[in-house]
PDB file of C-alpha atoms (C1' of nucleotides) in Angstrom:
ATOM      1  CA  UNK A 129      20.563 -10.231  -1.731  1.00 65.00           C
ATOM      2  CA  UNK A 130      20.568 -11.241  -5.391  1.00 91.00           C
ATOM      3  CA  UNK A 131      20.764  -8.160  -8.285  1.00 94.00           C
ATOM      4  CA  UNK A 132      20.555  -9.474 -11.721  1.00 97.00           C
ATOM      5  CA  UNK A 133      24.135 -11.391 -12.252  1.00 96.00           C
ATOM      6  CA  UNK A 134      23.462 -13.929  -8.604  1.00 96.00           C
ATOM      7  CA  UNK A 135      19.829 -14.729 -10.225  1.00 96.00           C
ATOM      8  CA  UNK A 136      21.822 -15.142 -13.417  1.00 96.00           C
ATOM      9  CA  UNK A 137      24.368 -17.481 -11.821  1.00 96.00           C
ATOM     10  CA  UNK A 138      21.644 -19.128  -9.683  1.00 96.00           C
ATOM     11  CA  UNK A 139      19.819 -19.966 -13.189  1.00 97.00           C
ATOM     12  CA  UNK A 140      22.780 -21.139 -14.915  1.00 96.00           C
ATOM     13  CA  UNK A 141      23.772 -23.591 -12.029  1.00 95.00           C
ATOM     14  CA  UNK A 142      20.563 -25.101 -11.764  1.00 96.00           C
ATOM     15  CA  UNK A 143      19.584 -25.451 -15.530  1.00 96.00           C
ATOM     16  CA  UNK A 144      21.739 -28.551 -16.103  1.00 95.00           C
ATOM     17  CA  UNK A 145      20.200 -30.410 -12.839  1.00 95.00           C
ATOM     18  CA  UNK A 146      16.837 -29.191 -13.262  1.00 96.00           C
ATOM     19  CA  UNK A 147      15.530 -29.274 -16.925  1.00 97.00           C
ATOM     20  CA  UNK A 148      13.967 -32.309 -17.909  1.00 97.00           C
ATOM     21  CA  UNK A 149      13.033 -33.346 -13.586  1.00 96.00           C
ATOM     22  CA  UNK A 150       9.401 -33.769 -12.571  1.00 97.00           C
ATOM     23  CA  UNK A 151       8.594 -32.496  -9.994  1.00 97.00           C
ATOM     24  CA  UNK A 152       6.565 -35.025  -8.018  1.00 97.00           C
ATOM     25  CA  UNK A 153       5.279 -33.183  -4.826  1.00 97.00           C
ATOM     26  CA  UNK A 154       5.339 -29.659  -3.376  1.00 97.00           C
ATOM     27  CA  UNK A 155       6.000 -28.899   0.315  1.00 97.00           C
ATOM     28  CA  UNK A 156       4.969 -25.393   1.222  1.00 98.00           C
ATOM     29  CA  UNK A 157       5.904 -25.035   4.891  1.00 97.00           C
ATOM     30  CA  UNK A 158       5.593 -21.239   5.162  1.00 97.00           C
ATOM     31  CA  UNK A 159       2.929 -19.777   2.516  1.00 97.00           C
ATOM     32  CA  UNK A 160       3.067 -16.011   3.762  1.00 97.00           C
ATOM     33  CA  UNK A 161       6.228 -14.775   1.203  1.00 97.00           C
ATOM     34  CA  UNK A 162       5.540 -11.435  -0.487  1.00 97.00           C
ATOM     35  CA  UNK A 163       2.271 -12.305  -2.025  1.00 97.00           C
ATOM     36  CA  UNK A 164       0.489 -15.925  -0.213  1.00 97.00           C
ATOM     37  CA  UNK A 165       1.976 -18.621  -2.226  1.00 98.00           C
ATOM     38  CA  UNK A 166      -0.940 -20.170  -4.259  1.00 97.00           C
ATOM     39  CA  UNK A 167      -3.127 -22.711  -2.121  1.00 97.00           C
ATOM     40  CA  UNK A 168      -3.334 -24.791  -4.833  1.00 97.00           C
ATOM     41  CA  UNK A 169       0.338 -24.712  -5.941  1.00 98.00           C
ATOM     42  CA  UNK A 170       1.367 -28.255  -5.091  1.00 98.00           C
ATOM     43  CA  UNK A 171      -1.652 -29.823  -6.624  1.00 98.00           C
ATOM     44  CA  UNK A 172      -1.020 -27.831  -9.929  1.00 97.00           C
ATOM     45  CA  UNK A 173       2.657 -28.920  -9.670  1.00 97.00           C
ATOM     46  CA  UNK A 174       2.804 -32.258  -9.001  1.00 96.00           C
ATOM     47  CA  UNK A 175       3.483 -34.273 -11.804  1.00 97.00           C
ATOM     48  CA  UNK A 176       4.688 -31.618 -14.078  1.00 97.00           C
ATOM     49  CA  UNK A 177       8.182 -31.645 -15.739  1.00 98.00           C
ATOM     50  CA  UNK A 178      10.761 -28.732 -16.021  1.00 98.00           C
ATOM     51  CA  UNK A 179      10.994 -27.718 -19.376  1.00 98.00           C
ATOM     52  CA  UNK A 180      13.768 -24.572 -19.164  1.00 98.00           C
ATOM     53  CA  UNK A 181      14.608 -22.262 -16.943  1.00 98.00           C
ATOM     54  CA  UNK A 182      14.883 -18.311 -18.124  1.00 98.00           C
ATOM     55  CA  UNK A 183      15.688 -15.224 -16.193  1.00 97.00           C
ATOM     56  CA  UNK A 184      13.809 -12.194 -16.739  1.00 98.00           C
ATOM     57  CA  UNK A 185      15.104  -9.204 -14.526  1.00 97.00           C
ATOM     58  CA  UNK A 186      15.619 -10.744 -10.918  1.00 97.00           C
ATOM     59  CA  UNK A 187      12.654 -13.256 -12.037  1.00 98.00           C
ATOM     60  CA  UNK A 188      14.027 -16.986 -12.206  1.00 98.00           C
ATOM     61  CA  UNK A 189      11.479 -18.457 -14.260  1.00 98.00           C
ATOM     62  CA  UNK A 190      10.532 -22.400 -14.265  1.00 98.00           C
ATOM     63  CA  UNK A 191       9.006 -23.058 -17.724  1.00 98.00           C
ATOM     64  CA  UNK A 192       6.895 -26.167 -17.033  1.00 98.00           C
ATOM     65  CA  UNK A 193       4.618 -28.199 -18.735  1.00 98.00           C
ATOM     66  CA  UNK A 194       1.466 -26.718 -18.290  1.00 97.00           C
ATOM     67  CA  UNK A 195       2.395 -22.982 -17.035  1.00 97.00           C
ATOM     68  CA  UNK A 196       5.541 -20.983 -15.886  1.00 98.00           C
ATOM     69  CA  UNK A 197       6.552 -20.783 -12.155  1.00 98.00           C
ATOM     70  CA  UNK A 198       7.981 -17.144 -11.262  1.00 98.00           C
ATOM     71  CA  UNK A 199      10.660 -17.339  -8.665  1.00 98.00           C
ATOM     72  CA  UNK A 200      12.191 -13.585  -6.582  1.00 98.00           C
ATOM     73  CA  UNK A 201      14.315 -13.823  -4.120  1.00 97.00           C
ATOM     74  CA  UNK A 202      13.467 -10.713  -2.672  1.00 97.00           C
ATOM     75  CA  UNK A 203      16.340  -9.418   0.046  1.00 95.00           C
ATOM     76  CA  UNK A 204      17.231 -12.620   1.434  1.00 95.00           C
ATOM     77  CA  UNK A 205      16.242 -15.414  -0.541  1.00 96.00           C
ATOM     78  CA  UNK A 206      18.075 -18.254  -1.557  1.00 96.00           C
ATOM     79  CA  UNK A 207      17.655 -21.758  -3.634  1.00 96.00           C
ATOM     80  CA  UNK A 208      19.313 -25.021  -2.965  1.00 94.00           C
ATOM     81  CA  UNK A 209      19.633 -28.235  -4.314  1.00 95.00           C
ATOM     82  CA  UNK A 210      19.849 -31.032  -1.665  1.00 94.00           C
ATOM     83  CA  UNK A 211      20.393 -34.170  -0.954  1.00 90.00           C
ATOM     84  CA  UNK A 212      17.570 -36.353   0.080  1.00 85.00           C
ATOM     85  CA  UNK A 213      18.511 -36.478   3.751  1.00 88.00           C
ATOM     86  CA  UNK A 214      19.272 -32.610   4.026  1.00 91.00           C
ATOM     87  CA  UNK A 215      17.523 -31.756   7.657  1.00 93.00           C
ATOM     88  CA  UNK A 216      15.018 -28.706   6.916  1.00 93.00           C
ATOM     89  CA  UNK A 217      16.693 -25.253   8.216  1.00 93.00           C
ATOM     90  CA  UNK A 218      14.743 -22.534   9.675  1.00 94.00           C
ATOM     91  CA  UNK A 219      13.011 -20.577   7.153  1.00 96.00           C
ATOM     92  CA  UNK A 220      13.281 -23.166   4.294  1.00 97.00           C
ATOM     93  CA  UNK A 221       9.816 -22.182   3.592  1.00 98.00           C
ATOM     94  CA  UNK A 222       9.294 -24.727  -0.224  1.00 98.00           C
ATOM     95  CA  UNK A 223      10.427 -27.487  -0.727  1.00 97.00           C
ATOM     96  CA  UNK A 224      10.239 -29.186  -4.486  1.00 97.00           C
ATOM     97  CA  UNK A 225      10.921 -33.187  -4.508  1.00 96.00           C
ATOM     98  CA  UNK A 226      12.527 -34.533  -7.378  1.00 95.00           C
ATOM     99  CA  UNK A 227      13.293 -37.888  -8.930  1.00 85.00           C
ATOM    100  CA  UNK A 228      16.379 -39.437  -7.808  1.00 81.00           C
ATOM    101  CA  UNK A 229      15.083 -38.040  -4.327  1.00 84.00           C
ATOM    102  CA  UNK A 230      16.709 -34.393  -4.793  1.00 93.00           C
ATOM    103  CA  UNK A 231      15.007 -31.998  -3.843  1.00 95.00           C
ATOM    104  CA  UNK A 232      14.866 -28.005  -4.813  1.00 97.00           C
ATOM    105  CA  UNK A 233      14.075 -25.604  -1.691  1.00 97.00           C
ATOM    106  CA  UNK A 234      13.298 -21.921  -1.266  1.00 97.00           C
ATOM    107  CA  UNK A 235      14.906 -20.336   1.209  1.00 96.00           C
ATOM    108  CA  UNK A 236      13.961 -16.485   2.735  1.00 96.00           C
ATOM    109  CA  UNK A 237      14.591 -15.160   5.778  1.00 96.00           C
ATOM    110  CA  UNK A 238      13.208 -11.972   5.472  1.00 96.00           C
ATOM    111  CA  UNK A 239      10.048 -12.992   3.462  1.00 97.00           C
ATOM    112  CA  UNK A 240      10.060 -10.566   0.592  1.00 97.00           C
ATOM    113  CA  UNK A 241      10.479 -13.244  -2.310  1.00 97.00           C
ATOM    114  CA  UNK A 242       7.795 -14.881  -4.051  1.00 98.00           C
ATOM    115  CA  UNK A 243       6.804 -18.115  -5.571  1.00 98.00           C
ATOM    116  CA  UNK A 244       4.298 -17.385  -8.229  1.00 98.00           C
ATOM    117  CA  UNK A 245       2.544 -19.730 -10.913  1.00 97.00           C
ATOM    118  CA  UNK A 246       0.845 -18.405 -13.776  1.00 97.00           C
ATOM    119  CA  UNK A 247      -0.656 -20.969 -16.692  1.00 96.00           C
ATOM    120  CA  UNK A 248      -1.046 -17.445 -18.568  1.00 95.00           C
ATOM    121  CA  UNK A 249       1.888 -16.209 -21.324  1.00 96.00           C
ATOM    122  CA  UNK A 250       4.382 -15.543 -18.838  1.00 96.00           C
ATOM    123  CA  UNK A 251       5.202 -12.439 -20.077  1.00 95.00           C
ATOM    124  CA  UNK A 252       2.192 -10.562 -19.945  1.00 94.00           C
ATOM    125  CA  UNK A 253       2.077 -11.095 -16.120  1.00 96.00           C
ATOM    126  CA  UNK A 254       1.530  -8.029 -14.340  1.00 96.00           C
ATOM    127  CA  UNK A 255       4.996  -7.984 -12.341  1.00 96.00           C
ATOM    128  CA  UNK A 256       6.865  -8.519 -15.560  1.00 97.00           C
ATOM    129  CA  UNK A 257       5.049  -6.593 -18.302  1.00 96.00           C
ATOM    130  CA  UNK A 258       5.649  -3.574 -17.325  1.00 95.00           C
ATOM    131  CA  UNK A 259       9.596  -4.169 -17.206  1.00 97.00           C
ATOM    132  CA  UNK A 260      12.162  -2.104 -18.678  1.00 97.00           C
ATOM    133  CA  UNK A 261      14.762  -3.948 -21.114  1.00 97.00           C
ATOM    134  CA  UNK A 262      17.760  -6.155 -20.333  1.00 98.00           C
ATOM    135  CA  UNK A 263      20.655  -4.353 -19.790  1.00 98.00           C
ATOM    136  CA  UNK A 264      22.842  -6.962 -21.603  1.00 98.00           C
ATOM    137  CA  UNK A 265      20.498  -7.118 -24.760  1.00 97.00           C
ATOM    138  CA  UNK A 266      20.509  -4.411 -27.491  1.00 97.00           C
ATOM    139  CA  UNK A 267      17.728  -2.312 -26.604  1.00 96.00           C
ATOM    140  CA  UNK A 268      19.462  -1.088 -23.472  1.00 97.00           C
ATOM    141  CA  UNK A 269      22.219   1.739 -25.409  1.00 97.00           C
ATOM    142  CA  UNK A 270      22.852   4.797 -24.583  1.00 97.00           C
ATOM    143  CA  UNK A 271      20.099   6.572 -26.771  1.00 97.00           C
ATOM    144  CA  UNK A 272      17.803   4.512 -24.996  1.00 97.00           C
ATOM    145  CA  UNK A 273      18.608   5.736 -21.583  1.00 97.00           C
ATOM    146  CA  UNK A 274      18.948   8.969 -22.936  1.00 98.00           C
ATOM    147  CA  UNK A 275      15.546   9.245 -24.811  1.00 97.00           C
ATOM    148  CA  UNK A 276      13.619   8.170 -20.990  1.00 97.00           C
ATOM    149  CA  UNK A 277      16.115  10.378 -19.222  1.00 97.00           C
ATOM    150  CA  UNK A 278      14.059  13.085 -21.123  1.00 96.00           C
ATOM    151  CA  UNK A 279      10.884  12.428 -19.026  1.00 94.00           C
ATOM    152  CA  UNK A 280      12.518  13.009 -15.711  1.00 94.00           C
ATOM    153  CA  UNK A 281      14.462  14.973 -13.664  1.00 94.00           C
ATOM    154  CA  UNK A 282      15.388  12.782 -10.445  1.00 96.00           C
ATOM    155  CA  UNK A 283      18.755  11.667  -9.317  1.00 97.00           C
ATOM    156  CA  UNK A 284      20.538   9.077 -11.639  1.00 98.00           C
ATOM    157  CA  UNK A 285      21.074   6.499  -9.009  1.00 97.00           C
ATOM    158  CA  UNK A 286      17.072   6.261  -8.639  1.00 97.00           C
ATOM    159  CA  UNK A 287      16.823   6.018 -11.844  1.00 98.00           C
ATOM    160  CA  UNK A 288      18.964   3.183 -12.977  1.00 98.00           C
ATOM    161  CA  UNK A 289      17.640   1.449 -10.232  1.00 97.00           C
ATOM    162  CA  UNK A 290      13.925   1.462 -11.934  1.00 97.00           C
ATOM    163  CA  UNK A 291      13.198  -1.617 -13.155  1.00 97.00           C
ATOM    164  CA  UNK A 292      10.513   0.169 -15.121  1.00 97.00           C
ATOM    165  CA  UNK A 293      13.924   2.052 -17.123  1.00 98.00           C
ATOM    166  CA  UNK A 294      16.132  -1.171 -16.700  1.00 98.00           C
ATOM    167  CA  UNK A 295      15.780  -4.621 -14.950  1.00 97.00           C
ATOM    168  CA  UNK A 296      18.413  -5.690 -13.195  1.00 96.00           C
ATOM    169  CA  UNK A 297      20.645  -2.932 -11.791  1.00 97.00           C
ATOM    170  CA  UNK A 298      20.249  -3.565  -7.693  1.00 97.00           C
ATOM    171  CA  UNK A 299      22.241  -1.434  -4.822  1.00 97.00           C
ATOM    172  CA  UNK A 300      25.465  -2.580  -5.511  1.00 96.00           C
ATOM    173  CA  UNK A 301      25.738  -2.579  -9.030  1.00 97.00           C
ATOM    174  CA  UNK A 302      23.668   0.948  -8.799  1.00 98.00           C
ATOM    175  CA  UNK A 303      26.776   2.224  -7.526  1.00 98.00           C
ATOM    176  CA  UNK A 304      29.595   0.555  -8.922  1.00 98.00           C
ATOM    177  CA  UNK A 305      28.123   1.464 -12.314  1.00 98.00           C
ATOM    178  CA  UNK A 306      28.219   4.846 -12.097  1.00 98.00           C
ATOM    179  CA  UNK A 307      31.719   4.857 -10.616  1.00 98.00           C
ATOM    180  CA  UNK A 308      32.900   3.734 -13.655  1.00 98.00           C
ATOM    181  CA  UNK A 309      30.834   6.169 -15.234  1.00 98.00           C
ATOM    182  CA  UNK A 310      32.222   8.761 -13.923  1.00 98.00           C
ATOM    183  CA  UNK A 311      28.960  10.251 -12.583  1.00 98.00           C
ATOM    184  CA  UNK A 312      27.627  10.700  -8.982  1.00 97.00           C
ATOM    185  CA  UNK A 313      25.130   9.046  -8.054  1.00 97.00           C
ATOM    186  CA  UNK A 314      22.645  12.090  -6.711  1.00 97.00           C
ATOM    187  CA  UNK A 315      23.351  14.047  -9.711  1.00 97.00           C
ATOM    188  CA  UNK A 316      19.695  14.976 -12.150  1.00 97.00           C
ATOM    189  CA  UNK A 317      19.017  13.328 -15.178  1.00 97.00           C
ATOM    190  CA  UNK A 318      18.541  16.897 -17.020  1.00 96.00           C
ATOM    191  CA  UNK A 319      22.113  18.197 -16.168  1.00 96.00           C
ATOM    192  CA  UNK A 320      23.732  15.243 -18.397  1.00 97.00           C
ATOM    193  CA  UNK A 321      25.006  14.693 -21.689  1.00 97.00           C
ATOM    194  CA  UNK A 322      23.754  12.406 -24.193  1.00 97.00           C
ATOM    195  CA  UNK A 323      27.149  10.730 -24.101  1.00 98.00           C
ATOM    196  CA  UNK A 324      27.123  10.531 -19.993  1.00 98.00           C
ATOM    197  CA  UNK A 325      24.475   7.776 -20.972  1.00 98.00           C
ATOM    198  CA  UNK A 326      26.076   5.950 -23.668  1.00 98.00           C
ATOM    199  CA  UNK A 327      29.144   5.738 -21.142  1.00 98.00           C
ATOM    200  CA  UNK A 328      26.612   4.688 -18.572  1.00 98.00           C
ATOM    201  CA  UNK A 329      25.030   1.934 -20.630  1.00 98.00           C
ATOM    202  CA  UNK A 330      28.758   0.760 -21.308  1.00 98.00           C
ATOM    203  CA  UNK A 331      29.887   0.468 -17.568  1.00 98.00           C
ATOM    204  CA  UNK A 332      26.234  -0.674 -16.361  1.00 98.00           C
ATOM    205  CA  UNK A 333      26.929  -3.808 -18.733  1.00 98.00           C
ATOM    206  CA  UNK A 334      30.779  -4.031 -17.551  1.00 98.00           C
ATOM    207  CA  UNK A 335      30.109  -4.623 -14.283  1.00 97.00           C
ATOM    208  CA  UNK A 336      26.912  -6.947 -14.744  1.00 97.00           C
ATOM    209  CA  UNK A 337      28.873  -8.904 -17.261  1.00 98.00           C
ATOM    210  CA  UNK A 338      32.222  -8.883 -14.466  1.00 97.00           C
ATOM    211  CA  UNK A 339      29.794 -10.068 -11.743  1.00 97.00           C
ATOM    212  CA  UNK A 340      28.433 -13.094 -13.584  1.00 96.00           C
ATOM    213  CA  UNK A 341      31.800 -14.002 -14.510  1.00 95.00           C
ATOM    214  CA  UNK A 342      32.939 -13.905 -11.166  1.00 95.00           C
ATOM    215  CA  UNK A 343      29.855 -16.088 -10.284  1.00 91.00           C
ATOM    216  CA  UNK A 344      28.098 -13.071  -8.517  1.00 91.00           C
ATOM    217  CA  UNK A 345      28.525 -10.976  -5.022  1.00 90.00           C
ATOM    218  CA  UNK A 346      28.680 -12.629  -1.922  1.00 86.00           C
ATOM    219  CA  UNK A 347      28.195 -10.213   0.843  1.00 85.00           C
ATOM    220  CA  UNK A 348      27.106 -12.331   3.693  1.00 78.00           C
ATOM    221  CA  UNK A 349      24.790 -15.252   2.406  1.00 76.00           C
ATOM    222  CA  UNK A 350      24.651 -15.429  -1.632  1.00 84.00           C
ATOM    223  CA  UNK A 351      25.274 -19.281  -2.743  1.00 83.00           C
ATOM    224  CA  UNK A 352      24.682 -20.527  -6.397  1.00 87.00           C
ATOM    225  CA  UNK A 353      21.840 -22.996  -6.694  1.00 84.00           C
ATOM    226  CA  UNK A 354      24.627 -25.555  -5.420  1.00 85.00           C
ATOM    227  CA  UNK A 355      26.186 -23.959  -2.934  1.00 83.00           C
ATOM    228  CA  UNK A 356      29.135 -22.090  -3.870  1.00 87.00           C
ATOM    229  CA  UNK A 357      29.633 -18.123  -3.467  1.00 88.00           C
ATOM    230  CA  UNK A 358      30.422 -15.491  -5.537  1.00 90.00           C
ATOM    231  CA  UNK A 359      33.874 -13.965  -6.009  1.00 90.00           C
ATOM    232  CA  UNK A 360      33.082 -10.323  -7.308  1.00 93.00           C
ATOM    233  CA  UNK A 361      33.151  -9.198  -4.044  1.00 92.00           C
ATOM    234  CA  UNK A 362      37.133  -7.968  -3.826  1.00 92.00           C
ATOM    235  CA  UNK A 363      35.963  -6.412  -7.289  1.00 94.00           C
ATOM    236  CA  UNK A 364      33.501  -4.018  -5.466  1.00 95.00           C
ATOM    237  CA  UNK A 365      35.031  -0.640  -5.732  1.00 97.00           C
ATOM    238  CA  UNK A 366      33.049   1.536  -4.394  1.00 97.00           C
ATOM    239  CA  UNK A 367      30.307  -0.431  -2.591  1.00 96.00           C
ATOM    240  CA  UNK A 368      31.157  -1.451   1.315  1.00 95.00           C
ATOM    241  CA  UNK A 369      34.048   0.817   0.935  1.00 96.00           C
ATOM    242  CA  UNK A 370      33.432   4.012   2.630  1.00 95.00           C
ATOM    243  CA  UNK A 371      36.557   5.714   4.211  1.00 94.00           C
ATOM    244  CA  UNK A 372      39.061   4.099   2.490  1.00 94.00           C
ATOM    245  CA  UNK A 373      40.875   4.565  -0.432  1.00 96.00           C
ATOM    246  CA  UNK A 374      39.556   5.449  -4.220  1.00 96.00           C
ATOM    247  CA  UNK A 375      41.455   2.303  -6.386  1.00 96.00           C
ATOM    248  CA  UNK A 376      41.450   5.174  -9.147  1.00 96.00           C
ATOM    249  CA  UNK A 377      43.100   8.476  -7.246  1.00 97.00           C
ATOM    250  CA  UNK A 378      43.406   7.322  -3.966  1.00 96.00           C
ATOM    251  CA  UNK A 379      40.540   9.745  -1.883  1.00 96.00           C
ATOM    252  CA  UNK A 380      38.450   8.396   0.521  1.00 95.00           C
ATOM    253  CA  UNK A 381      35.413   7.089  -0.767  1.00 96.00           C
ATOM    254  CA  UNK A 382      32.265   8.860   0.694  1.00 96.00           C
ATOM    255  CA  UNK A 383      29.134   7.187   1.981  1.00 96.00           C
ATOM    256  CA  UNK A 384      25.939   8.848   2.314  1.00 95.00           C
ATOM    257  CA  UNK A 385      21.870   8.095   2.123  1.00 94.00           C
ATOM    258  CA  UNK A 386      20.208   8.457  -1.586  1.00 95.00           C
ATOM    259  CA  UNK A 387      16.607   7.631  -0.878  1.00 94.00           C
ATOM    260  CA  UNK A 388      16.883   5.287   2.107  1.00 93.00           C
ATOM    261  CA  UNK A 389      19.947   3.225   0.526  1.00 96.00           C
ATOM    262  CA  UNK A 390      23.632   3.416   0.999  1.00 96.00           C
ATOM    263  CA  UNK A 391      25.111   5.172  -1.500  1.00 97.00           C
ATOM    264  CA  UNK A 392      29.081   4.901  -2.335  1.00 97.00           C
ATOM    265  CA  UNK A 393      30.598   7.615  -4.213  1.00 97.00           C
ATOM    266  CA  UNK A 394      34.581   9.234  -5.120  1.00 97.00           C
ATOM    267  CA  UNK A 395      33.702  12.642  -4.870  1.00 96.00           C
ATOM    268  CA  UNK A 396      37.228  13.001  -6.802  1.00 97.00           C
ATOM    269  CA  UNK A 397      36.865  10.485  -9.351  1.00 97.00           C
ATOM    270  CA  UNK A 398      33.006  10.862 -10.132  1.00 98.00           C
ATOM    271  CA  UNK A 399      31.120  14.462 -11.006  1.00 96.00           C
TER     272      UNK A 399
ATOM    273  C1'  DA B1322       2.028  12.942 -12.671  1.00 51.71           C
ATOM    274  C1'  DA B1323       6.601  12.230 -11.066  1.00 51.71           C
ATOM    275  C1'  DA B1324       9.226  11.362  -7.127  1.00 51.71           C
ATOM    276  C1'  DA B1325       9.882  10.419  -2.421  1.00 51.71           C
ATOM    277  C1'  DG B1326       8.526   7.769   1.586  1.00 51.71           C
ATOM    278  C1'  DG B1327       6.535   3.776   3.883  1.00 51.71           C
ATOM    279  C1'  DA B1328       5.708  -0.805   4.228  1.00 51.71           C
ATOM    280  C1'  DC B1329       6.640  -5.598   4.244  1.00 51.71           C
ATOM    281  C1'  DC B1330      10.152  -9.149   7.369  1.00 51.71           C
ATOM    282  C1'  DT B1331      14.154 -11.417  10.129  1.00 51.71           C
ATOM    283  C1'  DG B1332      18.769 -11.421  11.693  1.00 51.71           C
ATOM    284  C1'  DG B1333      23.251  -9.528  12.552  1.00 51.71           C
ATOM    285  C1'  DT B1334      26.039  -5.971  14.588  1.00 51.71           C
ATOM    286  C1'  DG B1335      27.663  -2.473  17.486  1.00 51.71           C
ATOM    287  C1'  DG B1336      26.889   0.695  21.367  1.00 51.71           C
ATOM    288  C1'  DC B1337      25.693   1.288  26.110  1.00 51.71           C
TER     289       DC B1337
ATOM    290  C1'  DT C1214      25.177 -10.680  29.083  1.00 51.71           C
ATOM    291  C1'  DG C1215      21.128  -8.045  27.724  1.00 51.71           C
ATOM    292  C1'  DC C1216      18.590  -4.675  25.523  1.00 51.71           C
ATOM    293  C1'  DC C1217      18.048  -1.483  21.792  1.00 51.71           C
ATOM    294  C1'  DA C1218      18.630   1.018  17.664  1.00 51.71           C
ATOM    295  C1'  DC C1219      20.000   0.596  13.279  1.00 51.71           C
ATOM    296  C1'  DC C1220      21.333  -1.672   9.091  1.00 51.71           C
ATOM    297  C1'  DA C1221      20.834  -5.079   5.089  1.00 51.71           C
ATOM    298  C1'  DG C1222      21.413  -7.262  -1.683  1.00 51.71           C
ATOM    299  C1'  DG C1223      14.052  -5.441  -3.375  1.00 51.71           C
ATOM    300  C1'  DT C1224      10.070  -3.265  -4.960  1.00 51.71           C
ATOM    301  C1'  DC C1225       5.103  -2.382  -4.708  1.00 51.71           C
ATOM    302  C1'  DC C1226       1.858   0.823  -2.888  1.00 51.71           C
ATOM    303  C1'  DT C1227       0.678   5.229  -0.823  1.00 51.71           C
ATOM    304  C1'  DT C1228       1.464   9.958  -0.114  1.00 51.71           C
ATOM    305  C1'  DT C1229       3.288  14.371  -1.352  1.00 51.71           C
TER     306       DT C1229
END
DNA sequence: AAAAGGACCTGGTGGC
DNA sequence: TGCCACCAGGTCCTTT
């Protein structure tokens, strides 16, 4: 579900209500996520306020008192802030109670997020030390991209998509990206030109930037911490769209499979 | 050693 | 209606 602008949306809508709460009890209903959730999670909890709330990558990060909670949606995961009478839904699988009887809950159908603490420096954790830069901070330019594009030679979609090159950059946004760029999506790194990646850099932010704008993609199930969806979705315009007509020139759109994912290319527009 | 494939899950959809 | 195959926004681990 979420790339990096609906974990970017989710942490903006829940800063406001969240910072400052303490969090008085943890519910784990469901502990089998990605990795077991901690045994000992709602013991080490309880009692601890919410000091900020950060975003590294798709990691939503809960900076608490005495350590750092590490929040990933995964495929299908969601957050929501309810109302002290909300009825549990199936696969509600947290649930963090509040003051003024709110309470936060993690939501994952398809089990691949994760609800890690760490009492360590978050950001020597093992899932996020190894991370490639922020595509919306400096570091991420096109010599950057460029200067790792020199130690490969795989297809440009797989590599954007690394979160060891760049954080961030999920299916969608993989391949609206390099629409804008220009560039297909199966093409190798080694047959581009230095400034295919400074354009790349340029349109990777673009449509990151758009998306949180537009409050993020909502597909079929993407809510904001409170509830509402996304509007980039009649933005998308390549993604979901094969058959029909390139917004650009006016081909079809082509759809094919680029290491087990859907891949949306112009084969007009794009080369 | 880089790159591709498999695995982890549930639910929705479309075909027969 | 039921059953089945296939698809889905992620990413770590294993195999080639």
């Amino acid at each position: 579900m979420p790339e990096l602008p609906e974990v970017e949306v989710i942490k903006r809508g829940l800063s406001t209500p969240l910072v400052g709460q303490t969090i008085h009890q943890v519910w784990v209903r469901e502990a089998r996520l990605r990795w077991p959730v901690a045994e000992q999670l709602p013991t080490l909890l309880a009692g601890q306020q919410i000091k900020q709330i950060s975003r590294r990558g798709k990691y939503l990060l809960l900076h608490c008192t005495q350590g750092h909670l590490l929040i990933h949606l995964g495929m299908s995961g969601s957050l929501r802030l309810l109302d002290h009478d909300a009825p549990f839904r199936k696969h509600e699988h947290i649930e963090f109670l509040l003051a003024q009887q709110q309470r936060l809950r993690f939501h994952d159908p398809r089990r691949f997020g994760a609800v890690l603490w760490t009492s360590e420096p978050f950001q020597q954790h093992p899932l996020l030390v190894h991370l490639g830069p922020e595509p919306l901070e400096a570091a991420f330019n096109g010599e950057y991209l460029y200067q790792q594009a020199q130690k490969h030679r795989r297809t440009l979609k797989s590599y954007i998509m690394d979160s060891h090159v760049v954080v961030g950059v999920g299916n969608i946004y993989a391949n609206e990206a390099l629409f804008l760029a220009a560039l297909q999506p199966q093409r190798r790194l080694h047959t581009l030109q230095y400034s295919d990646y400074q354009r790349l850099t340029a349109s990777i932010r673009q449509v990151l930037t758009a998306a949180i704008d537009q409050g993020g993609t909502t597909l079929r199930d993407f809510t904001d911490g409170t509830g509402q969806p996304g509007n980039f979705q009649p933005a998308l315009q390549v993604y979901g769209r094969a058959g029909k007509a390139c917004e650009r020139c006016g081909h079809q759109i082509h759809q094919q499979r680029l290491h087990q994912r859907a891949t949306y290319f112009c084969p007009h527009c794009q080369l």
